Amino acid sequence: MAEPDENFQNIVKIVQVLLVADKDKSTITPALISEKIDLVILMNPQWAEDLDREGVIDELIRRNSQWIGQDTSLVSDVGHEDWLNSSRKQNWRYWQRYREWLEKKLSWKAIEALDKSSDSVLALLEDPTRTGRWDRRGLVVGHVQSGKTGNYTGLICKAADAGYKIIIVLAGLHNNLRSQTQIRLEEGFLGYETLTDRDIKSLLGVGEIDSDKEIHPNCATNRSNSGDFSKRVARNLAVSPEERPWLFVVKKNKTVLRELLKWIQNHAADTNLAASEGLAESHDDLPKVKKIVTKLPLLIIDDEADHASVDTQEQVFDAEGNPDDEHLPTTINRLIRRILHSFSKSAYVGYTATPFANIFIHERGETRDEGPDLFPSSFIINLAAPSNYIGPSKVFGLMNQEGLRSGLPLVRLVDDYATEDGRNGWMPQQHKNGHRPLHNGTENLPPSIIKAIDSFVLTCAVRQLDGQANEHCSMLVHVTRFNSVQKEVCRQVEEHIRHMRQRLHRNIEHEMILQRLKALWEEDFKPTSQAIRSIQPDQTSKGNVTWDDIQAALFDTISDIEIRMINGTAKDALDYDEHKGTGLKVIAIGGDKLARGLTLEGLCVSYFLRASRMYDTLMQMGRWFGYRPGYLDLCRLYTTAELSEWFGHIADAAEELREEFDLMVASGATPREYGLKVQSHPVLMVTSRLKMRAARDLWLSFSGQLLETVVFHTQVSIIQSNLKTTIDLLESLGKPTEANPERQTSKGTQKWSGFLWRDGTAIQVVDFLDGYITHPSSYKVKSNLIAEFIRSMNEVGELTNWTIALIGGGKLSYHDLNNEIRIDTIKRSNNGSYDAPYSIGRLLSPRDEFIDSDSKSWDAALEITKKAWKPDSGRLRDDKLREPPDVPNGPAIRELRGKGADGIKPSRDRGLLFLYLLEPSEKGAKLIEGTPPVVAFAVSFPGSTAGKQVLYKVNSVEWHQWEREYGPAE
């Protein structure tokens, strides 16, 4: 007899099929769903046993309320032949059984979107039956924890159906992630459990739908801790073109990839390289590409493609832009490229949520031994997220035109993990290996993590009472990268849970625990659930649980909670699978092993103190993004104010990057053009420089960019000097053109507090920038570099005229600029640590860039924004904002100024400089009393095709400063 869980899934799946068959899907109601349930039970009365009928209805209502965004693509058709049509897709059994398996878990809308999306990627690869040599390289960009694995599993199924014979999945750097990926591909593609003994194959996943052994793919790796590719595997492995496809799930590890390349050269390759492709003397100990595989088309899927795969060595190019073919790339990059170079028919698809480093790969990088670099020259696809995805834009919010941010009320700020100066305490930011976590001098947990654990206990209890007892529940504790410190934290958490368990079991000294939990329930959980239910009603708990219910379930709940350290072993990844059907309730304590790729099933509560400011690293650490069906309102993120601000800043930067992408898609640009555009992005410079730490030089163009100062000196003499430089500029400008500017738009009147000058010159702006002293840690904005760029643009007649805006907005009025100008200072909180400079998250409000425009320009920029816009839940603060935007975005405003539009001339001759005075008394600015305001500036550059660039150099001293400020590169 089928298990109750399986009955539930079967009924949901079949009822969904019946609902999809209805012509009018808008009339899907609980009554209609109940009617279809009755039909299904008539077919199989046994399924009615222990059926959670209300749960089936809730699940199908949730599924049918979803909507799916639209993917966007930048494509180059050079060397590509169209091939994928409906006739080629007939009788595709791998995809069909994967689709049927997904129907148990996903809505039909999500499955249709995945079908369409994976078709798009496959179509941009080559037909595996195409003769001759071909090579395609692409990048698929998803949102963090949004389902990239499901997307590439679909692609693998279709690629195998189409005729790709060798499929290699590069699955991270650690055993636990490789094992987790292997298990997921067993379920979605292989259809059987991979064990050391290959003769024993237990069916699972898609294998239970279609168990025909004639289509069982072969697999060279298994799910065990030692299941990666190795010499032992290579000795017993042989393939031929007639066999079923072969899957290799491997780590990005030098030893593993070397053995795989050896096997390809010694056992799979069938044709010697032509004399013209012969090799020079060996530069390293890695296997050389002496022969190629001509009969087996290759597909490489590179999961987390920005991590370890990118060549971080600087490649030299001559005056004509030709690469040095003797260049020696980094080892992992070298091996991946040599594997690709070993096949005459190959396709490479990278998957990542943080594509920054991939975009910085030189598009013409090539070497004799390795062939082309991994730049996604064929295509870049931005995957849209479904409406039930909870990502950075929802958790932390995006900056709107009024400069306000509105995220979900899930973040809880903590400040008791260290002493006020940040040097001591339970987990000071700069702690070292061997640190003993002490709170108030004792080996106790600080109150904030106790509250986080209490939140997890409450969440587990509510989910159990809501009918989700068999679902996984996880809590993440990520406070240190050192294993020795993690061990101490794990011990303290275990001790805390043991005491809670004992006191509740014996009813001794338990009143304090109950009182604490009840207060958290009444004061936090109930109002938060009510607030989120009004925003995301289809993702929240049922709302009918009382405190009495929770109290009755507490002991069983706490008894089920396990504490684990995540240390990179495969066992960590296997635990969820072993608890399938009962649900694992786990507090996972770890560091870097938790930071990338590894999914924590049913993650509810996170306690996160790590302070890396590298944009892609920090975003990848956000394991709490993803899908939270039926328990979103129960989720909590306990973190610092600084990290919360940084995540909001990253969300804004990532959104602007996608807006730039959309604009280029609308204009028909190629991946190469996008790469050149992104390489000068001021925010992404942090990632690019650290990911390419050996590259000392970078040519930058600031055209079409917005640059903001966010890091400032606290030395009074420098603050005074920058203020004097600003006063000199204002005095040279004379009387303002406008005071308190207003602009009429289709959205109403936009107003600013401040002054505007329209007749500034490049000389005046350059003098200001030459005189302004930026902080050494201001790697994104260097005033002298910007001044140099303006001079270079002046040579071609651009950026010769300037609009200067002095903008206020606070309550303190500063009177000493000159006799004409009095301005209000603005407030920006300090986000720096105790020994860091004064740093803020964001300076401009997005609407500020419109200060130099009129209603006609507003409408034209809005039209550009709308034309490029695609609905994507991963980029919305609120699903209620699904309609096209009603305000223009920054990239569209800058593009309009550079290109013009019907009836609007381009204004590439005009730049826009913003000046702000930051309030020195703002909390945390660390400025002494009587300090004058801190001058901040921003520059908005119109788009340009002039191609002018400036050289950005970094020396070794700056490297060390950079890494101290932003954290080590991965």
Coordinates of C-alpha atoms in Angstrom, one line a residue, residues 72-75 121 124-125 136-142 148 151 155 300 302-307 309-310 347-361 374-383 657 661 671 674:
T72 CA 15.9 37.4 -21.4
S73 CA 18.8 36.5 -23.6
L74 CA 21.8 38.1 -25.3
V75 CA 22.8 35.9 -28.2
V121 CA 19.3 27.0 -23.7
L124 CA 21.5 27.9 -28.5
L125 CA 23.8 24.9 -28.3
R136 CA 29.4 26.8 -28.0
R137 CA 29.9 28.6 -24.7
G138 CA 27.1 30.2 -22.7
L139 CA 26.1 31.4 -19.2
V140 CA 22.7 31.0 -17.5
V141 CA 22.2 33.5 -14.7
G142 CA 19.5 32.7 -12.1
K148 CA 19.1 26.5 -11.1
N151 CA 16.9 24.0 -14.8
L155 CA 18.7 20.7 -19.9
I300 CA 29.7 20.5 -19.7
D302 CA 29.5 24.2 -14.7
D303 CA 27.5 24.8 -11.5
E304 CA 28.5 28.0 -9.6
A305 CA 30.5 28.9 -12.7
D306 CA 32.0 32.0 -11.2
H307 CA 33.7 30.0 -8.5
S309 CA 36.5 28.1 -13.0
V310 CA 37.6 31.6 -13.8
A347 CA 29.2 22.8 -25.5
Y348 CA 29.8 24.5 -22.2
V349 CA 27.0 26.1 -20.1
G350 CA 27.9 27.9 -16.8
Y351 CA 25.2 28.4 -14.2
T352 CA 25.5 31.0 -11.5
A353 CA 23.5 33.6 -9.6
T354 CA 26.5 35.9 -9.4
P355 CA 28.0 36.2 -12.9
F356 CA 30.4 39.1 -12.2
A357 CA 33.7 37.2 -12.5
N358 CA 32.5 35.4 -15.7
I359 CA 31.7 38.7 -17.4
F360 CA 35.2 39.9 -16.7
I361 CA 36.8 36.9 -18.6
L374 CA 35.3 30.3 -20.8
F375 CA 33.8 33.7 -21.7
P376 CA 30.1 33.1 -22.6
S377 CA 30.6 34.2 -26.2
S378 CA 27.5 32.4 -27.5
F379 CA 24.8 33.5 -25.1
I380 CA 23.9 34.9 -21.7
I381 CA 20.5 34.1 -20.4
N382 CA 18.9 35.7 -17.4
L383 CA 16.4 33.3 -15.8
L657 CA 22.9 45.1 -13.7
F661 CA 21.1 43.7 -19.5
P671 CA 27.4 38.9 -25.0
Y674 CA 27.6 43.3 -22.6

